Short mmCIF file of C-alpha atoms in Angstrom, two decimals:
data_model
loop_
_atom_site.label_atom_id
_atom_site.label_comp_id
_atom_site.label_asym_id
_atom_site.label_seq_id
_atom_site.Cartn_x
_atom_site.Cartn_y
_atom_site.Cartn_z
CA MET A 1 -25.44 -10.67 -0.66
CA GLU A 2 -26.90 -14.03 -1.74
CA PHE A 3 -24.96 -16.59 -3.76
CA ARG A 4 -26.74 -19.79 -4.83
CA GLY A 5 -29.15 -19.54 -1.96
CA VAL A 6 -26.44 -18.83 0.60
CA VAL A 7 -26.53 -15.41 2.25
CA ILE A 8 -23.07 -13.91 2.63
CA SER A 9 -22.85 -11.00 5.05
CA ASP A 10 -21.20 -7.69 4.22
CA GLU A 11 -18.97 -8.23 7.25
CA LEU A 12 -17.66 -11.49 5.81
CA LEU A 13 -17.10 -9.88 2.42
CA GLY A 14 -15.38 -6.90 4.04
CA THR A 15 -12.99 -9.30 5.75
CA PHE A 16 -12.04 -11.60 2.89
CA VAL A 17 -12.64 -9.76 -0.40
CA PRO A 18 -9.59 -7.46 0.12
CA ILE A 19 -7.43 -10.55 0.71
CA LEU A 20 -8.71 -12.09 -2.52
CA VAL A 21 -8.14 -8.79 -4.34
CA TYR A 22 -4.54 -8.72 -3.04
CA TRP A 23 -3.59 -12.07 -4.53
CA ILE A 24 -5.50 -11.63 -7.79
CA TYR A 25 -4.03 -8.19 -8.51
CA SER A 26 -0.50 -9.11 -7.46
CA GLY A 27 -0.87 -12.32 -9.48
CA ILE A 28 -1.60 -10.26 -12.60
CA TYR A 29 1.62 -8.30 -12.07
CA THR A 30 3.51 -11.54 -11.52
CA ILE A 31 2.25 -12.85 -14.86
CA LEU A 32 3.37 -9.60 -16.51
CA GLY A 33 6.78 -9.89 -14.89
CA ASP A 34 8.68 -10.47 -18.14
CA LEU A 35 7.68 -7.10 -19.62
CA ASP A 36 11.08 -5.55 -18.89
CA ASN A 37 10.37 -2.44 -20.99
CA TYR A 38 7.95 -1.25 -18.32
CA ARG A 39 9.86 -2.27 -15.20
CA LEU A 40 11.59 0.08 -12.74
CA HIS A 41 14.22 -2.62 -12.08
CA PRO A 42 15.34 -5.62 -14.15
CA LYS A 43 13.44 -8.72 -13.08
CA LYS A 44 16.65 -10.51 -12.10
CA ASP A 45 17.24 -7.87 -9.40
CA GLU A 46 14.28 -9.21 -7.43
CA ASP A 47 16.37 -12.27 -6.59
CA GLU A 48 19.87 -10.77 -6.69
CA LYS A 49 19.36 -7.57 -4.67
CA ASN A 50 16.56 -8.41 -2.26
CA LEU A 51 17.49 -9.75 1.16
CA VAL A 52 14.56 -12.13 1.59
CA THR A 53 13.30 -15.06 -0.46
CA LYS A 54 9.94 -14.91 -2.21
CA ARG A 55 8.85 -17.96 -0.25
CA ASP A 56 9.40 -16.10 3.03
CA VAL A 57 7.59 -13.06 1.63
CA VAL A 58 4.49 -15.15 0.86
CA LYS A 59 4.58 -16.69 4.34
CA GLY A 60 4.92 -13.26 5.95
CA VAL A 61 2.03 -11.81 3.96
CA LEU A 62 -0.25 -14.74 4.77
CA LEU A 63 0.53 -14.30 8.47
CA GLN A 64 -0.36 -10.61 8.32
CA GLN A 65 -3.58 -11.30 6.45
CA ALA A 66 -4.56 -13.90 9.05
CA VAL A 67 -4.12 -11.26 11.78
CA GLN A 68 -6.06 -8.69 9.74
CA ALA A 69 -8.93 -11.11 9.17
CA SER A 70 -9.09 -11.90 12.90
CA VAL A 71 -9.15 -8.22 13.87
CA ALA A 72 -11.72 -7.41 11.18
CA THR A 73 -14.00 -10.20 12.39
CA LEU A 74 -13.79 -8.88 15.94
CA LEU A 75 -14.33 -5.29 14.80
CA PHE A 76 -17.42 -6.15 12.76
CA ALA A 77 -18.81 -8.18 15.66
CA ILE A 78 -18.44 -5.22 18.04
CA THR A 79 -19.92 -2.69 15.60
CA GLY A 80 -22.56 -5.00 14.15
CA SER A 81 -25.44 -2.76 15.13
CA ARG A 82 -24.05 0.12 13.07
CA ASP A 83 -25.21 -1.43 9.80
CA GLU A 84 -28.74 -1.93 11.13
CA ILE A 85 -28.94 1.78 11.93
CA LYS A 86 -27.68 2.74 8.51
CA GLU A 87 -30.10 0.40 6.76
CA ALA A 88 -32.91 2.31 8.43
CA GLN A 89 -31.63 5.53 6.89
CA LYS A 90 -31.27 6.56 3.26
CA THR A 91 -27.56 6.94 2.66
CA SER A 92 -26.91 9.48 -0.06
CA ILE A 93 -24.15 9.19 -2.61
CA ILE A 94 -22.67 12.41 -1.23
CA LEU A 95 -22.38 10.85 2.23
CA ILE A 96 -20.79 7.72 0.78
CA ILE A 97 -18.18 9.77 -1.09
CA PHE A 98 -17.55 11.88 2.02
CA GLN A 99 -17.02 8.78 4.19
CA PHE A 100 -14.72 7.26 1.57
CA LEU A 101 -12.57 10.41 1.41
CA ILE A 102 -12.48 10.73 5.21
CA GLY A 103 -11.37 7.10 5.41
CA MET A 104 -8.56 7.82 2.93
CA ILE A 105 -7.37 10.85 4.90
CA ILE A 106 -7.46 8.98 8.22
CA LEU A 107 -5.55 6.02 6.78
CA ASP A 108 -2.97 8.30 5.17
CA THR A 109 -2.47 10.30 8.36
CA TRP A 110 -2.09 7.26 10.59
CA GLN A 111 0.27 5.44 8.26
CA TYR A 112 2.45 8.49 7.57
CA PHE A 113 3.22 9.23 11.22
CA ILE A 114 3.66 5.60 12.28
CA HIS A 115 5.76 4.85 9.20
CA LYS A 116 7.94 7.91 9.80
CA TYR A 117 8.44 6.99 13.47
CA LEU A 118 9.46 3.46 12.48
CA HIS A 119 12.26 5.09 10.50
CA THR A 120 13.37 7.78 12.96
CA ASN A 121 13.46 5.44 15.96
CA LYS A 122 16.62 3.39 15.41
CA TYR A 123 15.50 0.50 17.62
CA LEU A 124 12.15 0.16 15.86
CA TYR A 125 13.74 0.43 12.44
CA GLN A 126 16.43 -2.17 13.11
CA ASN A 127 14.11 -4.63 14.84
CA ILE A 128 10.77 -4.02 13.13
CA HIS A 129 10.59 -1.94 9.96
CA SER A 130 13.87 -3.06 8.38
CA ARG A 131 12.10 -6.33 7.53
CA HIS A 132 10.00 -4.55 4.89
CA HIS A 133 13.12 -2.86 3.51
CA ARG A 134 14.67 -6.21 2.77
CA LEU A 135 12.75 -5.62 -0.45
CA ILE A 136 15.18 -3.21 -2.10
CA VAL A 137 13.46 -4.04 -5.36
CA PRO A 138 9.73 -4.08 -4.48
CA TYR A 139 7.30 -6.38 -6.24
CA ALA A 140 3.52 -6.62 -6.09
CA TYR A 141 2.86 -9.43 -3.60
CA GLY A 142 5.51 -8.04 -1.26
CA ALA A 143 3.33 -5.01 -0.47
CA LEU A 144 2.24 -6.43 2.88
CA TYR A 145 5.51 -8.10 3.77
CA ASN A 146 6.23 -6.62 7.20
CA HIS A 147 7.11 -7.56 10.72
CA PRO A 148 3.86 -8.83 12.33
CA LEU A 149 3.91 -5.98 14.86
CA GLU A 150 4.27 -3.41 12.08
CA GLY A 151 1.43 -5.04 10.16
CA LEU A 152 -0.75 -4.73 13.24
CA LEU A 153 0.23 -1.12 13.99
CA VAL A 154 0.29 0.34 10.49
CA ASP A 155 -2.22 -1.58 8.40
CA THR A 156 -4.62 -3.33 10.75
CA ILE A 157 -5.09 -0.56 13.32
CA GLY A 158 -4.96 2.08 10.59
CA GLY A 159 -7.73 0.29 8.72
CA ALA A 160 -9.81 -0.11 11.88
CA LEU A 161 -9.54 3.61 12.64
CA SER A 162 -10.52 4.51 9.08
CA PHE A 163 -13.61 2.33 9.37
CA LEU A 164 -14.65 3.55 12.79
CA LEU A 165 -13.94 7.27 12.50
CA SER A 166 -15.34 7.70 8.99
CA GLY A 167 -18.63 6.08 9.99
CA MET A 168 -18.67 3.87 6.90
CA SER A 169 -20.87 0.78 6.83
CA PRO A 170 -19.55 -2.78 6.42
CA LYS A 171 -20.86 -2.68 2.83
CA LEU A 172 -18.84 0.43 2.00
CA SER A 173 -15.81 -1.03 3.75
CA ILE A 174 -15.72 -3.82 1.16
CA PHE A 175 -15.00 -1.25 -1.54
CA PHE A 176 -12.79 0.96 0.62
CA PHE A 177 -10.43 -1.78 1.78
CA SER A 178 -10.37 -3.41 -1.65
CA PHE A 179 -9.38 -0.06 -3.17
CA ALA A 180 -6.71 0.50 -0.51
CA THR A 181 -5.40 -3.00 -1.19
CA LEU A 182 -5.23 -2.38 -4.95
CA LYS A 183 -3.34 0.85 -4.29
CA ALA A 184 -0.84 -0.76 -1.90
CA VAL A 185 -0.12 -3.58 -4.35
CA ASP A 186 0.24 -1.13 -7.23
CA ASP A 187 2.68 1.04 -5.25
CA HIS A 188 4.98 -1.96 -4.84
CA CYS A 189 4.48 -3.48 -8.30
CA GLY A 190 7.73 -2.14 -9.80
CA PHE A 191 6.06 -1.25 -13.11
CA LEU A 192 5.34 2.00 -14.95
CA PHE A 193 2.57 1.34 -17.45
CA PRO A 194 1.43 4.41 -19.46
CA CYS A 195 -2.23 3.42 -19.06
CA ASN A 196 -2.12 2.92 -15.27
CA VAL A 197 -5.01 4.97 -13.85
CA PHE A 198 -3.36 5.15 -10.41
CA HIS A 199 -0.48 7.14 -11.91
CA PHE A 200 -2.91 9.69 -13.32
CA LEU A 201 -4.84 10.07 -10.08
CA PHE A 202 -2.04 9.92 -7.50
CA LYS A 203 1.45 11.40 -7.22
CA ASN A 204 1.96 8.64 -4.67
CA ASN A 205 2.62 5.72 -7.01
CA SER A 206 5.11 2.95 -7.79
CA ALA A 207 7.88 5.40 -8.75
CA PHE A 208 7.28 7.55 -5.64
CA HIS A 209 7.47 4.51 -3.37
CA ASP A 210 10.41 2.98 -5.21
CA ILE A 211 12.41 6.08 -4.25
CA HIS A 212 11.68 5.30 -0.60
CA HIS A 213 13.07 1.78 -0.97
CA GLN A 214 16.45 3.05 -2.21
CA ILE A 215 19.29 4.19 0.06
CA TYR A 216 19.09 7.83 -1.05
CA GLY A 217 15.35 8.00 -0.41
CA VAL A 218 14.89 5.93 2.73
CA LYS A 219 14.31 9.06 4.86
CA TYR A 220 11.78 10.47 2.39
CA ASN A 221 8.41 9.64 0.82
CA TYR A 222 6.83 8.08 3.89
CA SER A 223 3.30 8.74 2.64
CA GLN A 224 1.08 5.77 1.88
CA PRO A 225 -1.15 4.70 0.34
CA PHE A 226 -2.94 7.63 -1.33
CA PHE A 227 -1.68 11.20 -1.07
CA VAL A 228 1.66 12.98 -0.50
CA ILE A 229 0.25 15.78 1.67
CA TRP A 230 2.07 14.95 4.90
CA ASP A 231 5.42 14.52 3.15
CA ARG A 232 5.06 18.00 1.67
CA VAL A 233 3.95 19.52 5.00
CA PHE A 234 6.84 18.03 7.00
CA GLY A 235 9.58 18.35 4.39
CA THR A 236 10.03 14.64 3.72
CA TYR A 237 8.86 14.76 0.11
CA MET A 238 11.43 13.78 -2.52
CA ASP A 239 10.32 14.53 -6.06
CA TYR A 240 11.48 12.19 -8.80
CA CYS A 241 12.11 11.98 -12.50
CA ILE A 242 11.86 8.94 -14.75
CA GLU A 243 14.88 7.95 -16.84
CA GLU A 244 15.01 5.21 -19.46
CA ARG A 245 17.51 2.44 -18.70
CA VAL A 246 20.04 1.51 -21.37
CA ASP A 247 19.00 -2.14 -21.12
CA GLY A 248 15.29 -1.29 -21.35
CA GLY A 249 12.68 -0.20 -18.86
CA PHE A 250 12.71 2.79 -16.54
CA GLU A 251 14.39 4.06 -13.40
CA ALA A 252 12.99 6.45 -10.83
CA LYS A 253 15.57 8.99 -9.62
CA PRO A 254 15.53 12.01 -7.29
CA ALA A 255 14.67 15.12 -9.31
CA THR A 256 18.06 16.81 -9.00
CA LYS A 257 20.82 17.73 -11.45
CA GLU A 258 22.95 14.99 -9.92
CA TYR A 259 20.50 12.29 -10.97
CA CYS A 260 18.23 13.63 -13.73
CA LYS A 261 19.52 14.68 -17.13
CA ASP A 262 16.82 17.29 -17.78
CA GLN A 263 17.14 19.07 -14.43
#
């Protein structure tokens, strides 16, 4: 890519565009924060119920993104010749779609099993993964708020495996990782907008993940960021219903008679 006479490599774009996408998309949700009629939790709960300040969340996310950028730079440097090979070949749209889907499946598989193990291993949960669950009421820019080791294991290594094993080029990785970033932010946004395309395409959405952040759902809905296949296969899927709150907005609840009026 060339911008005002300066050539910007696909590798550089693949490293930093997803970071830019993260803050732009989460910034949009932050601006929309006062639309209580579409929220899964009242806005005030972000400060009253969460166990970490927003300042610390921003610092934690920036640290993780710095690690991701470093690993991505190293990864692209090691696999630099791959793009030259692919440029010499005509990549069909079918191959691009196939690589994209394979990348999604690989990322989902890796993140499900690591995420689940971080919950079932008491030491790892108490010392590593519990940091993310300080966000009882998730919000958009908290999507990547994790312990640095978890960020490395779940997101950074998972992303690297998706890139390597799918065979995608650095150019395709720009779109793949940007899409994965959009999805992760959306899953933590805390909103249910009727026009949200992610909620039409994926059962794994903000309501699905909000269940996981509550006490009754913490041992369920491990899948992220795309599909719910592994939760269904291993019996960790918790279906949900959406109830309107008396004070406005919505609430995601387990789809049982105990919680949902229409069950």
